[in-house]
Amino acid sequence: MSKKVIAVIFGGQSSEHVVSCMSVANVLNHIDKEKYEPVLIGITESGHWLKVDSIEEIQSGTWVNNTVEAILSPDAADRNVLLIDGEKLTRTRVDAAFPVLHGLCGEDGTIQGLLELARIPYVGCGVLASAVAMDKLYTKIIVDNLGIRQAAYVPVMREDLEDMETAVRRVEERFSYPVFIKPSNAGSSRGVSKAENREELISGLTEAAKHDRKILVEEMIIGHEIECAVFGGGQEPVRASGVGEILAAAEFYDFDAKYYNAESKTQVNPSLPGEAAQKVREAAIAIFKAIDGYGMSRVDFFVTNDGEVVFNEINTIPGFTAISMYPMLWEAEGMTKTELVSALLDHACLRYQ
């Protein structure tokens, strides 16, 4: 049986560029080379698409100096990657794509839309699910209709900050301090802050507005930070892994605590009150289905000390680094990283059947 050619797309223009490179190295280390032939496409932070020759180039960062351009053709009759080396044009037909892109311009439906135009099957959620999950405000609107508890919130728009006094008063009328401020569209906790008072709220709103026009101010939830992996959709039944707990070294699990603080720890299948672990799994599946999820997602929750489950957010292209919870949770279920990557690619190939 001939190998399937897989366009593995990584990097990207978002603040998640470095994490994407960490994730794709792990994916490539666990792709079954007997079944799949990866074609590596790196997107620089400035948005330039380049052919990448090896995992070593990714790990060293030297791939950004490559000169061969790699353009994904939107022509559905071709399903080609166009490789441009000076005056030379080479067409490489691909069977599927694995976007390993986190954050904006990758996890938000943009790349997914291009792949839909090209009719190239791809790993992960489609345009709608990707766009909705990336936008925390619209995720909350959908989850509101499921009867699943989530942190109460006040939406604030960037233009509202022109009258900061009114914006702040609207938050203070709803919540007492402390509160959390989040950009609606940002990955890995970029632009997220905690405010203990009015001055910190103003500072947090100003910072969040640098990342997105829409901002959420949420009540503080005290509890265990819990994550659950989901797989399936379409012809494949949706199933959830066990749960994992984040033990953040910082006050909350921001970008630096997640990737650069060795004191941050994760624990698979922690002891939780009552039936909380099962409730997390059920809620994760319900939310994944509600956004029309496909392929994979990681769904994050809080579990309070009395066992109440509170939804936090859903990530449609979860991290795949050596410390990421998504592959770790499936490993705890008996699925190796190689088996997981193969399952994701096999499921992707069912997309248009």
Short mmCIF file of C-alpha atoms in Angstrom, two decimals:
data_model
loop_
_atom_site.label_atom_id
_atom_site.label_comp_id
_atom_site.label_asym_id
_atom_site.label_seq_id
_atom_site.Cartn_x
_atom_site.Cartn_y
_atom_site.Cartn_z
CA MET A 1 0.00 0.00 0.00
CA SER A 2 1.39 3.42 -0.98
CA LYS A 3 2.05 6.01 1.67
CA LYS A 4 -0.35 8.90 2.15
CA VAL A 5 1.27 12.30 1.63
CA ILE A 6 0.48 14.61 4.56
CA ALA A 7 0.99 18.38 4.50
CA VAL A 8 2.10 19.21 8.04
CA ILE A 9 1.61 22.94 8.56
CA PHE A 10 3.17 24.73 11.53
CA GLY A 11 4.49 28.06 12.78
CA GLY A 12 1.99 30.79 12.04
CA GLN A 13 1.53 34.50 12.56
CA SER A 14 0.17 34.39 16.10
CA SER A 15 1.92 34.71 19.45
CA GLU A 16 1.73 30.90 19.58
CA HIS A 17 4.42 30.53 16.88
CA VAL A 18 7.04 29.06 19.26
CA VAL A 19 4.57 26.62 20.82
CA SER A 20 3.52 25.44 17.36
CA CYS A 21 7.14 24.62 16.54
CA MET A 22 7.43 22.69 19.81
CA SER A 23 4.21 20.79 19.06
CA VAL A 24 5.05 19.89 15.45
CA ALA A 25 8.42 18.44 16.44
CA ASN A 26 6.58 16.06 18.77
CA VAL A 27 4.02 15.17 16.08
CA LEU A 28 6.78 14.41 13.56
CA ASN A 29 8.64 12.26 16.07
CA HIS A 30 5.53 10.10 16.37
CA ILE A 31 4.17 9.99 12.83
CA ASP A 32 4.18 6.48 11.34
CA LYS A 33 6.65 6.83 8.46
CA GLU A 34 5.53 3.49 7.01
CA LYS A 35 1.99 4.84 6.49
CA TYR A 36 2.55 8.57 5.96
CA GLU A 37 4.99 10.79 4.10
CA PRO A 38 5.03 14.27 5.65
CA VAL A 39 5.59 17.39 3.57
CA LEU A 40 6.61 20.14 6.00
CA ILE A 41 5.26 23.66 5.51
CA GLY A 42 6.38 26.37 7.91
CA ILE A 43 4.63 29.73 8.17
CA THR A 44 6.87 32.51 9.45
CA GLU A 45 5.63 35.11 11.90
CA SER A 46 5.37 37.54 9.00
CA GLY A 47 3.15 35.07 7.11
CA HIS A 48 5.63 33.68 4.57
CA TRP A 49 5.00 30.00 3.63
CA LEU A 50 8.19 27.95 3.25
CA LYS A 51 9.15 24.35 2.53
CA VAL A 52 10.96 22.83 5.49
CA ASP A 53 13.31 19.91 4.98
CA SER A 54 13.80 18.35 8.40
CA ILE A 55 12.81 18.27 12.04
CA GLU A 56 16.33 19.48 12.85
CA GLU A 57 15.60 22.73 11.00
CA ILE A 58 12.49 23.18 13.12
CA GLN A 59 14.30 22.51 16.37
CA SER A 60 17.15 24.89 15.51
CA GLY A 61 14.83 27.56 14.08
CA THR A 62 16.89 27.81 10.88
CA TRP A 63 13.90 26.87 8.69
CA VAL A 64 12.84 30.52 8.62
CA ASN A 65 15.87 31.18 6.37
CA ASN A 66 14.75 28.67 3.73
CA THR A 67 14.08 30.01 0.25
CA VAL A 68 11.74 27.43 -1.34
CA GLU A 69 8.18 28.70 -1.05
CA ALA A 70 5.35 26.26 -0.30
CA ILE A 71 1.90 27.44 -1.34
CA LEU A 72 -1.24 25.44 -0.67
CA SER A 73 -3.35 25.64 -3.80
CA PRO A 74 -7.06 26.35 -3.16
CA ASP A 75 -7.94 24.57 -6.42
CA ALA A 76 -10.00 21.52 -5.42
CA ALA A 77 -9.14 19.78 -8.69
CA ASP A 78 -5.45 19.81 -7.77
CA ARG A 79 -5.12 19.20 -4.01
CA ASN A 80 -1.55 20.32 -4.49
CA VAL A 81 1.20 22.06 -2.59
CA LEU A 82 3.07 24.30 -5.03
CA LEU A 83 6.81 24.38 -4.33
CA ILE A 84 8.50 27.41 -5.87
CA ASP A 85 12.30 27.42 -6.05
CA GLY A 86 13.29 30.47 -8.03
CA GLU A 87 11.94 29.86 -11.55
CA LYS A 88 11.20 26.18 -10.87
CA LEU A 89 7.65 25.10 -9.94
CA THR A 90 6.95 21.62 -8.54
CA ARG A 91 3.46 20.32 -7.72
CA THR A 92 3.14 17.86 -4.84
CA ARG A 93 -0.25 16.22 -4.49
CA VAL A 94 -1.30 15.68 -0.86
CA ASP A 95 -3.83 13.26 0.62
CA ALA A 96 -4.46 15.14 3.87
CA ALA A 97 -3.20 17.97 6.04
CA PHE A 98 -2.27 18.20 9.71
CA PRO A 99 -2.38 21.85 10.83
CA VAL A 100 -0.28 22.16 13.98
CA LEU A 101 -1.12 25.82 14.46
CA HIS A 102 -2.16 27.47 17.71
CA GLY A 103 -4.02 30.74 18.14
CA LEU A 104 -5.09 33.25 15.54
CA CYS A 105 -4.58 32.60 11.82
CA GLY A 106 -4.41 28.86 12.40
CA GLU A 107 -6.78 27.61 15.09
CA ASP A 108 -9.57 30.08 14.30
CA GLY A 109 -11.04 28.68 11.06
CA THR A 110 -8.79 30.55 8.62
CA ILE A 111 -6.51 27.67 7.59
CA GLN A 112 -9.48 25.34 7.85
CA GLY A 113 -11.34 27.47 5.30
CA LEU A 114 -8.43 27.26 2.87
CA LEU A 115 -8.31 23.47 3.26
CA GLU A 116 -12.08 23.27 2.70
CA LEU A 117 -11.70 25.22 -0.56
CA ALA A 118 -8.96 22.84 -1.65
CA ARG A 119 -11.04 19.83 -0.54
CA ILE A 120 -8.01 18.49 1.30
CA PRO A 121 -9.03 16.38 4.32
CA TYR A 122 -7.47 17.73 7.50
CA VAL A 123 -6.99 16.91 11.15
CA GLY A 124 -9.18 18.75 13.62
CA CYS A 125 -12.28 20.87 13.78
CA GLY A 126 -13.90 22.59 10.83
CA VAL A 127 -14.38 26.29 10.12
CA LEU A 128 -17.38 26.87 12.40
CA ALA A 129 -16.11 24.94 15.42
CA SER A 130 -12.64 26.46 15.09
CA ALA A 131 -13.94 30.02 14.86
CA VAL A 132 -16.45 29.62 17.71
CA ALA A 133 -13.98 27.91 20.06
CA MET A 134 -11.33 30.54 19.39
CA ASP A 135 -13.75 33.28 20.39
CA LYS A 136 -14.41 32.85 24.12
CA LEU A 137 -17.43 35.16 24.07
CA TYR A 138 -19.27 33.15 21.44
CA THR A 139 -18.28 29.86 23.07
CA LYS A 140 -19.93 31.13 26.24
CA ILE A 141 -23.10 32.06 24.36
CA ILE A 142 -23.36 28.49 23.05
CA VAL A 143 -22.54 26.86 26.39
CA ASP A 144 -25.16 29.06 28.09
CA ASN A 145 -27.76 27.00 26.21
CA LEU A 146 -26.41 23.64 27.45
CA GLY A 147 -27.15 24.16 31.12
CA ILE A 148 -23.47 23.69 31.97
CA ARG A 149 -22.13 26.01 34.65
CA GLN A 150 -19.48 28.47 33.53
CA ALA A 151 -17.93 31.55 35.08
CA ALA A 152 -20.26 34.55 35.00
CA TYR A 153 -18.94 37.27 32.70
CA VAL A 154 -19.32 40.82 31.47
CA PRO A 155 -18.39 41.47 27.82
CA VAL A 156 -16.45 44.67 27.14
CA MET A 157 -15.60 45.98 23.68
CA ARG A 158 -12.41 47.87 22.89
CA GLU A 159 -14.43 50.95 21.93
CA ASP A 160 -16.10 50.85 25.36
CA LEU A 161 -12.73 51.76 26.88
CA GLU A 162 -13.02 55.26 25.42
CA ASP A 163 -15.30 55.82 28.40
CA MET A 164 -13.26 53.78 30.89
CA GLU A 165 -15.22 55.03 33.89
CA THR A 166 -18.50 53.62 32.55
CA ALA A 167 -16.87 50.33 31.47
CA VAL A 168 -15.32 49.84 34.89
CA ARG A 169 -18.52 50.74 36.71
CA ARG A 170 -20.44 48.16 34.67
CA VAL A 171 -18.01 45.46 35.82
CA GLU A 172 -18.05 46.60 39.44
CA GLU A 173 -21.85 46.60 39.52
CA ARG A 174 -21.77 42.89 38.57
CA PHE A 175 -18.76 41.52 40.45
CA SER A 176 -16.70 42.12 43.54
CA TYR A 177 -12.92 41.84 43.21
CA PRO A 178 -10.90 39.87 42.28
CA VAL A 179 -11.89 39.32 38.62
CA PHE A 180 -10.14 37.88 35.59
CA ILE A 181 -9.75 39.81 32.33
CA LYS A 182 -9.36 37.86 29.06
CA PRO A 183 -9.18 38.82 25.39
CA SER A 184 -11.96 36.92 23.62
CA ASN A 185 -9.61 35.78 20.82
CA ALA A 186 -6.19 34.77 22.14
CA GLY A 187 -4.46 31.49 22.83
CA SER A 188 -2.32 30.16 25.70
CA SER A 189 -3.63 32.78 28.12
CA ARG A 190 -2.10 35.69 26.19
CA GLY A 191 -3.29 39.03 27.56
CA VAL A 192 -5.01 37.42 30.57
CA SER A 193 -4.70 39.12 33.93
CA LYS A 194 -6.19 39.12 37.41
CA ALA A 195 -7.48 42.37 38.95
CA GLU A 196 -7.71 42.84 42.72
CA ASN A 197 -8.88 46.44 42.47
CA ARG A 198 -10.04 49.18 40.09
CA GLU A 199 -6.52 50.24 39.08
CA GLU A 200 -5.61 46.67 38.10
CA LEU A 201 -8.91 46.29 36.25
CA ILE A 202 -8.15 49.35 34.12
CA SER A 203 -4.64 48.07 33.45
CA GLY A 204 -5.97 44.60 32.56
CA LEU A 205 -8.63 45.94 30.20
CA THR A 206 -6.04 48.10 28.46
CA GLU A 207 -3.70 45.11 28.01
CA ALA A 208 -6.47 42.77 26.82
CA ALA A 209 -7.58 45.35 24.23
CA LYS A 210 -4.13 45.05 22.60
CA HIS A 211 -4.97 41.43 21.75
CA ASP A 212 -8.61 41.64 20.67
CA ARG A 213 -11.55 43.98 20.21
CA LYS A 214 -13.74 41.79 22.44
CA ILE A 215 -12.86 41.33 26.11
CA LEU A 216 -14.37 39.17 28.85
CA VAL A 217 -14.31 40.07 32.52
CA GLU A 218 -15.13 37.00 34.60
CA GLU A 219 -15.87 36.20 38.20
CA MET A 220 -13.09 34.35 39.97
CA ILE A 221 -13.65 30.61 40.37
CA ILE A 222 -11.66 28.85 43.10
CA GLY A 223 -11.00 25.20 42.36
CA HIS A 224 -8.91 22.57 40.63
CA GLU A 225 -7.85 23.40 37.05
CA ILE A 226 -8.93 20.34 35.08
CA GLU A 227 -8.50 19.34 31.43
CA CYS A 228 -10.15 16.61 29.35
CA ALA A 229 -9.23 15.33 25.87
CA VAL A 230 -11.93 14.63 23.27
CA PHE A 231 -11.65 12.64 20.03
CA GLY A 232 -14.13 11.73 17.28
CA GLY A 233 -17.04 13.27 15.45
CA GLY A 234 -18.63 12.64 12.07
CA GLN A 235 -18.65 8.89 11.47
CA GLU A 236 -16.60 8.29 14.63
CA PRO A 237 -18.36 8.28 18.03
CA VAL A 238 -17.16 11.12 20.27
CA ARG A 239 -15.27 9.92 23.29
CA ALA A 240 -13.50 11.59 26.17
CA SER A 241 -10.33 10.64 28.02
CA GLY A 242 -9.86 10.67 31.74
CA VAL A 243 -9.05 14.02 33.31
CA GLY A 244 -5.85 15.79 34.20
CA GLU A 245 -5.09 18.54 36.69
CA ILE A 246 -2.90 21.59 36.18
CA LEU A 247 -0.78 22.54 39.17
CA ALA A 248 0.35 25.99 38.07
CA ALA A 249 3.53 27.45 39.53
CA ALA A 250 2.21 30.97 39.01
CA GLU A 251 -0.98 32.45 40.45
CA PHE A 252 -2.78 31.24 37.32
CA TYR A 253 -1.81 29.18 34.29
CA ASP A 254 -0.60 31.90 31.93
CA PHE A 255 1.74 31.46 28.94
CA ASP A 256 4.96 31.62 30.96
CA ALA A 257 3.66 29.27 33.67
CA LYS A 258 2.57 26.82 30.97
CA TYR A 259 5.74 26.64 28.89
CA TYR A 260 8.64 28.24 30.76
CA ASN A 261 8.16 27.55 34.46
CA ALA A 262 9.50 24.13 35.44
CA GLU A 263 7.57 24.33 38.71
CA SER A 264 4.25 23.96 36.87
CA LYS A 265 3.11 20.34 37.03
CA THR A 266 0.38 18.16 35.58
CA GLN A 267 -1.31 15.17 37.14
CA VAL A 268 -3.35 12.57 35.27
CA ASN A 269 -6.51 11.20 36.90
CA PRO A 270 -6.27 13.23 40.12
CA SER A 271 -8.57 12.60 43.05
CA LEU A 272 -11.64 14.84 42.67
CA PRO A 273 -14.75 15.21 44.84
CA GLY A 274 -17.74 12.96 44.19
CA GLU A 275 -18.62 12.28 40.55
CA ALA A 276 -16.77 15.35 39.28
CA ALA A 277 -14.45 13.46 36.90
CA GLN A 278 -17.38 11.78 35.13
CA LYS A 279 -19.28 15.08 34.97
CA VAL A 280 -16.24 16.72 33.34
CA ARG A 281 -16.12 13.97 30.69
CA GLU A 282 -19.84 14.27 29.96
CA ALA A 283 -19.67 18.08 29.75
CA ALA A 284 -16.59 17.93 27.49
CA ILE A 285 -18.42 15.72 25.00
CA ALA A 286 -21.57 17.87 25.14
CA ILE A 287 -19.61 21.08 24.46
CA PHE A 288 -17.58 19.47 21.65
CA LYS A 289 -20.79 18.33 19.97
CA ALA A 290 -22.51 21.70 20.51
CA ILE A 291 -19.84 23.58 18.55
CA ASP A 292 -19.91 20.88 15.83
CA GLY A 293 -16.46 19.60 16.79
CA TYR A 294 -14.52 17.13 14.65
CA GLY A 295 -11.29 15.29 15.29
CA MET A 296 -9.88 16.61 18.52
CA SER A 297 -10.23 19.19 21.24
CA ARG A 298 -9.09 19.77 24.80
CA VAL A 299 -11.82 21.07 27.09
CA ASP A 300 -10.84 22.93 30.27
CA PHE A 301 -12.80 23.21 33.50
CA PHE A 302 -12.59 24.17 37.13
CA VAL A 303 -13.79 21.76 39.79
CA THR A 304 -14.66 23.41 43.09
CA ASN A 305 -13.95 21.80 46.45
CA ASP A 306 -17.59 20.72 46.73
CA GLY A 307 -17.41 18.96 43.34
CA GLU A 308 -19.14 21.53 41.13
CA VAL A 309 -17.91 21.46 37.52
CA VAL A 310 -17.40 24.88 35.87
CA PHE A 311 -16.52 25.16 32.16
CA ASN A 312 -13.55 27.39 31.29
CA GLU A 313 -12.69 27.03 27.57
CA ILE A 314 -12.23 24.64 24.64
CA ASN A 315 -9.13 24.41 22.43
CA THR A 316 -9.56 22.85 19.00
CA ILE A 317 -5.83 22.39 18.25
CA PRO A 318 -4.45 21.56 21.68
CA GLY A 319 -0.73 21.61 22.34
CA PHE A 320 1.21 18.51 21.36
CA THR A 321 4.47 19.30 23.15
CA ALA A 322 6.26 16.87 25.44
CA ILE A 323 4.40 18.38 28.42
CA SER A 324 1.00 18.89 26.77
CA MET A 325 -2.04 17.34 28.41
CA TYR A 326 -3.86 16.18 25.25
CA PRO A 327 -1.46 13.37 24.24
CA MET A 328 -0.70 12.66 27.90
CA LEU A 329 -4.35 11.97 28.67
CA TRP A 330 -4.70 9.53 25.76
CA GLU A 331 -1.48 7.79 26.79
CA ALA A 332 -3.09 7.22 30.19
CA GLU A 333 -5.93 5.49 28.28
CA GLY A 334 -3.42 3.13 26.64
CA MET A 335 -2.97 4.99 23.32
CA THR A 336 0.64 5.81 22.43
CA LYS A 337 1.51 9.12 20.77
CA THR A 338 2.18 7.28 17.49
CA GLU A 339 -1.22 5.58 17.69
CA LEU A 340 -2.86 8.92 18.49
CA VAL A 341 -1.27 10.70 15.50
CA SER A 342 -2.33 7.81 13.23
CA ALA A 343 -5.87 7.85 14.61
CA LEU A 344 -6.14 11.61 14.00
CA LEU A 345 -4.87 11.28 10.41
CA ASP A 346 -7.08 8.27 9.66
CA HIS A 347 -10.09 10.17 11.03
CA ALA A 348 -9.16 13.23 8.95
CA CYS A 349 -9.25 11.12 5.78
CA LEU A 350 -12.92 10.28 6.48
CA ARG A 351 -13.87 13.95 6.41
CA TYR A 352 -15.38 14.14 2.91
CA GLN A 353 -16.64 10.57 2.69
#
